[in-house]
């Protein structure tokens, strides 16, 4: 259904498939997507039970983008995420317990409850923060890429954001800045067709919010099927190679759809009837399970992956339920680099 | 020892730190080849090259965001925002990003950067290029805020700001760029969070910042000569951290407090100092603390109007004289 993809698999005779990706990587892409799916579904269930507090923004339906990019990254590459950042954080290898713990505002959470679901950060995994002010992290990713350029480091900064984010000033400042300075940064627009509750098509004068703006920054127009992890993975690899070679930034628009509402328990009544059902036919996890079978991966291998992911999510859930709340004495820590909060003598 | 201008002190402070540490980089609009809108960074591009001293597009969010990303990953950037009024177009970084990153990440994320910016009135530029906006930054937990009043402090506090592991907003005063002062040779390093007693006195304490410091000193001199009033003048220098010890000790000695603030009346830094003194030194006071500020209006452009709204030595002197019943 989402046909526009300028980076389809080349495909040997007749099959429409090729194995440039290799079985190990394909299994990793599958495992990652299932892990994101199960974790997000669990987060939603826990939200309904009032065990996930505050807010949460799920990536159900958008897993192929997080998995595809993360699997193409190597250690040292940096992820800059939004409030819809659980999936990107998990995809870099952060344990499910750490993420669910933060969502449940427990002491075992990634930031011990001091950040919350919108600010997941795990620098040891290259997750350089999740940003909840629309567009703020695009310039920040430029800065990390500038450091790499300045020092001759080979890492790439990868910045994820939504379709709605292409309408804020920081998007345009960052794209121009990155292009002029030729920075090793990759901008990934997850076009899930909605900015909160408003269809993106109602608030842009062009069909594609990111791809149709690429030319304004001298960049290639890249529009891909964001529900096909293979396509995402290949596109990521190309963009990363370009960045590492000093050829500058890329802007990649990935077409996708969120199966859940915008946040919390949003029932997403603003969607036309049947739209979700259509997109569910193009569910990235289902699609990829079929892909594995086409490549001859045995059912029991797939079932084993499903079961081990389920176990990680179940164990994490139990650990989080049992975990204590954070101690109140950390309220005033880490305001300043000396570890405290003193603003006077 | 040499006499140099406040403007040249900015260049010297940055150069000192760039020479010392290859991680220090500098970016902003027109700062490199043109040497800055106020010519406060002339020669840095020639000395350190275009890789470390970089001109940017007119993109204040990109400038501060890039500084933050670089700081988070190991550099020590100095970013220029040409006029402090322009902080309003990139306030997200100042209010939401720099100061929250460490806290929200439970200590994982660092943000050692300096934003330097030309603050204050006196140039007849009108309401959008003349403001004193240090209170915009002072109110945000997680930031440090300094505003030097002399060339030696510019160098020493710049060095302290660059070496500080937290985000520091460094306010230079436009009307002080031409002022001069003696500066010793060699490295200069000062300490954030320290006020300076510039003139000792026993009758009252005047606390001032940036351009208001020389005006407070002038008023103090005239109060001594004309009225025999002996004022202690404190240059706050650093709003965060705030050296309350020096201020409280002075009030304990003089028993009267005056603040001289260039900012419009509401929520100026002086209000915080008055509140601290009222809380902690109320019984040291022999009379009400008095704030001398610009009235709560946008700044007019015309010279005769701008001149009457900012606190002048005359107004400072008269206010103190009246309050002390002299
Ligand atoms: C500066 C700013 N404006 C508005 C918001 C409120 N807001 C949060 S998410 C969102 C929609 C963003 O849409 P998009 O970029 O498409 O991302 P998606 O949520 O679809 O992943 C809005 C308007 C915000 N967080 N920051
Ligand atoms: Mg969207």
PDB file of N, CA, C and O and ligand atoms in Angstrom, chain A residues 83-84 132-134 161-165 168 192 194-196 258 262, ligand 1:
ATOM      1  N   UNK A  83      10.035  12.695  22.567  1.00  0.00           N
ATOM      2  CA  UNK A  83       9.152  12.133  23.604  1.00  0.00           C
ATOM      3  C   UNK A  83       8.605  10.785  23.154  1.00  0.00           C
ATOM      4  O   UNK A  83       8.258   9.958  23.972  1.00  0.00           O
ATOM      5  N   UNK A  84       8.464  10.563  21.822  1.00  0.00           N
ATOM      6  CA  UNK A  84       8.049   9.237  21.332  1.00  0.00           C
ATOM      7  C   UNK A  84       9.345   8.439  21.143  1.00  0.00           C
ATOM      8  O   UNK A  84       9.728   8.103  20.022  1.00  0.00           O
ATOM      9  N   UNK A 132      11.410  16.826  24.338  1.00  0.00           N
ATOM     10  CA  UNK A 132       9.957  16.972  24.305  1.00  0.00           C
ATOM     11  C   UNK A 132       9.511  18.352  23.839  1.00  0.00           C
ATOM     12  O   UNK A 132       8.325  18.642  23.819  1.00  0.00           O
ATOM     13  N   UNK A 133      10.481  19.200  23.497  1.00  0.00           N
ATOM     14  CA  UNK A 133      10.123  20.471  22.875  1.00  0.00           C
ATOM     15  C   UNK A 133      10.348  20.245  21.379  1.00  0.00           C
ATOM     16  O   UNK A 133      11.478  20.007  20.938  1.00  0.00           O
ATOM     17  N   UNK A 134       9.264  20.330  20.622  1.00  0.00           N
ATOM     18  CA  UNK A 134       9.326  19.946  19.216  1.00  0.00           C
ATOM     19  C   UNK A 134      10.507  20.625  18.507  1.00  0.00           C
ATOM     20  O   UNK A 134      10.653  21.848  18.551  1.00  0.00           O
ATOM     21  N   UNK A 161      12.427  12.331  14.408  1.00  0.00           N
ATOM     22  CA  UNK A 161      11.355  13.283  14.730  1.00  0.00           C
ATOM     23  C   UNK A 161      10.159  12.976  13.839  1.00  0.00           C
ATOM     24  O   UNK A 161      10.255  12.160  12.919  1.00  0.00           O
ATOM     25  N   UNK A 162       9.050  13.669  14.108  1.00  0.00           N
ATOM     26  CA  UNK A 162       7.825  13.385  13.371  1.00  0.00           C
ATOM     27  C   UNK A 162       7.580  14.329  12.208  1.00  0.00           C
ATOM     28  O   UNK A 162       8.318  15.287  11.995  1.00  0.00           O
ATOM     29  N   UNK A 163       6.518  14.038  11.477  1.00  0.00           N
ATOM     30  CA  UNK A 163       6.119  14.877  10.343  1.00  0.00           C
ATOM     31  C   UNK A 163       5.795  16.301  10.786  1.00  0.00           C
ATOM     32  O   UNK A 163       6.167  17.271  10.129  1.00  0.00           O
ATOM     33  N   UNK A 164       5.109  16.424  11.936  1.00  0.00           N
ATOM     34  CA  UNK A 164       4.710  17.750  12.394  1.00  0.00           C
ATOM     35  C   UNK A 164       5.905  18.637  12.703  1.00  0.00           C
ATOM     36  O   UNK A 164       5.816  19.877  12.611  1.00  0.00           O
ATOM     37  N   UNK A 165       7.008  18.023  13.033  1.00  0.00           N
ATOM     38  CA  UNK A 165       8.217  18.752  13.424  1.00  0.00           C
ATOM     39  C   UNK A 165       8.833  19.519  12.252  1.00  0.00           C
ATOM     40  O   UNK A 165       9.611  20.454  12.455  1.00  0.00           O
ATOM     41  N   UNK A 168       8.450  23.467  12.319  1.00  0.00           N
ATOM     42  CA  UNK A 168       8.978  24.380  13.339  1.00  0.00           C
ATOM     43  C   UNK A 168      10.327  24.933  12.886  1.00  0.00           C
ATOM     44  O   UNK A 168      11.071  24.280  12.141  1.00  0.00           O
ATOM     45  N   UNK A 192       4.054   9.739  10.297  1.00  0.00           N
ATOM     46  CA  UNK A 192       2.937   8.848  10.666  1.00  0.00           C
ATOM     47  C   UNK A 192       1.599   9.509  10.356  1.00  0.00           C
ATOM     48  O   UNK A 192       0.566   9.146  10.908  1.00  0.00           O
ATOM     49  N   UNK A 194       0.146  12.158  11.170  1.00  0.00           N
ATOM     50  CA  UNK A 194      -0.526  13.046  12.122  1.00  0.00           C
ATOM     51  C   UNK A 194       0.465  13.785  12.997  1.00  0.00           C
ATOM     52  O   UNK A 194       1.468  13.207  13.436  1.00  0.00           O
ATOM     53  N   UNK A 195       0.179  15.055  13.234  1.00  0.00           N
ATOM     54  CA  UNK A 195       0.879  15.808  14.281  1.00  0.00           C
ATOM     55  C   UNK A 195      -0.133  15.928  15.427  1.00  0.00           C
ATOM     56  O   UNK A 195      -1.103  16.669  15.321  1.00  0.00           O
ATOM     57  N   UNK A 196       0.103  15.137  16.428  1.00  0.00           N
ATOM     58  CA  UNK A 196      -0.901  15.013  17.483  1.00  0.00           C
ATOM     59  C   UNK A 196      -2.225  14.575  16.846  1.00  0.00           C
ATOM     60  O   UNK A 196      -2.320  13.458  16.350  1.00  0.00           O
ATOM     61  N   UNK A 258       1.012   5.235  13.166  1.00  0.00           N
ATOM     62  CA  UNK A 258       0.987   4.709  14.534  1.00  0.00           C
ATOM     63  C   UNK A 258      -0.347   4.021  14.776  1.00  0.00           C
ATOM     64  O   UNK A 258      -1.392   4.546  14.450  1.00  0.00           O
ATOM     65  N   UNK A 262      -2.102   9.277  19.979  1.00  0.00           N
ATOM     66  CA  UNK A 262      -0.911  10.118  20.100  1.00  0.00           C
ATOM     67  C   UNK A 262      -0.190   9.870  21.425  1.00  0.00           C
ATOM     68  O   UNK A 262       1.022   9.712  21.453  1.00  0.00           O
TER      69      UNK A 262
HETATM   70  C1  LIG C   1       7.336  23.453  20.674  1.00  0.00           C
HETATM   71  C2  LIG C   1       6.247  22.478  20.925  1.00  0.00           C
HETATM   72  N1  LIG C   1       5.013  22.736  20.438  1.00  0.00           N
HETATM   73  C3  LIG C   1       4.000  21.860  20.661  1.00  0.00           C
HETATM   74  C4  LIG C   1       4.209  20.731  21.394  1.00  0.00           C
HETATM   75  C5  LIG C   1       3.042  19.791  21.710  1.00  0.00           C
HETATM   76  N2  LIG C   1       3.171  18.566  20.893  1.00  0.00           N
HETATM   77  C6  LIG C   1       3.710  17.443  21.411  1.00  0.00           C
HETATM   78  S1  LIG C   1       3.793  16.225  20.302  1.00  0.00           S
HETATM   79  C7  LIG C   1       3.108  17.172  19.102  1.00  0.00           C
HETATM   80  C8  LIG C   1       2.892  16.608  17.738  1.00  0.00           C
HETATM   81  C9  LIG C   1       4.153  16.340  17.024  1.00  0.00           C
HETATM   82  O1  LIG C   1       3.881  15.693  15.832  1.00  0.00           O
HETATM   83  P1  LIG C   1       4.985  14.934  14.987  1.00  0.00           P
HETATM   84  O2  LIG C   1       6.184  15.783  14.839  1.00  0.00           O
HETATM   85  O3  LIG C   1       4.338  14.481  13.740  1.00  0.00           O
HETATM   86  O4  LIG C   1       5.402  13.694  15.892  1.00  0.00           O
HETATM   87  P2  LIG C   1       4.557  12.425  16.363  1.00  0.00           P
HETATM   88  O5  LIG C   1       3.953  12.778  17.684  1.00  0.00           O
HETATM   89  O6  LIG C   1       3.548  12.133  15.330  1.00  0.00           O
HETATM   90  O7  LIG C   1       5.553  11.347  16.507  1.00  0.00           O
HETATM   91  C10 LIG C   1       2.804  18.434  19.593  1.00  0.00           C
HETATM   92  C11 LIG C   1       2.148  19.492  18.805  1.00  0.00           C
HETATM   93  C12 LIG C   1       5.506  20.518  21.900  1.00  0.00           C
HETATM   94  N3  LIG C   1       5.805  19.450  22.646  1.00  0.00           N
HETATM   95  N4  LIG C   1       6.514  21.381  21.627  1.00  0.00           N
END
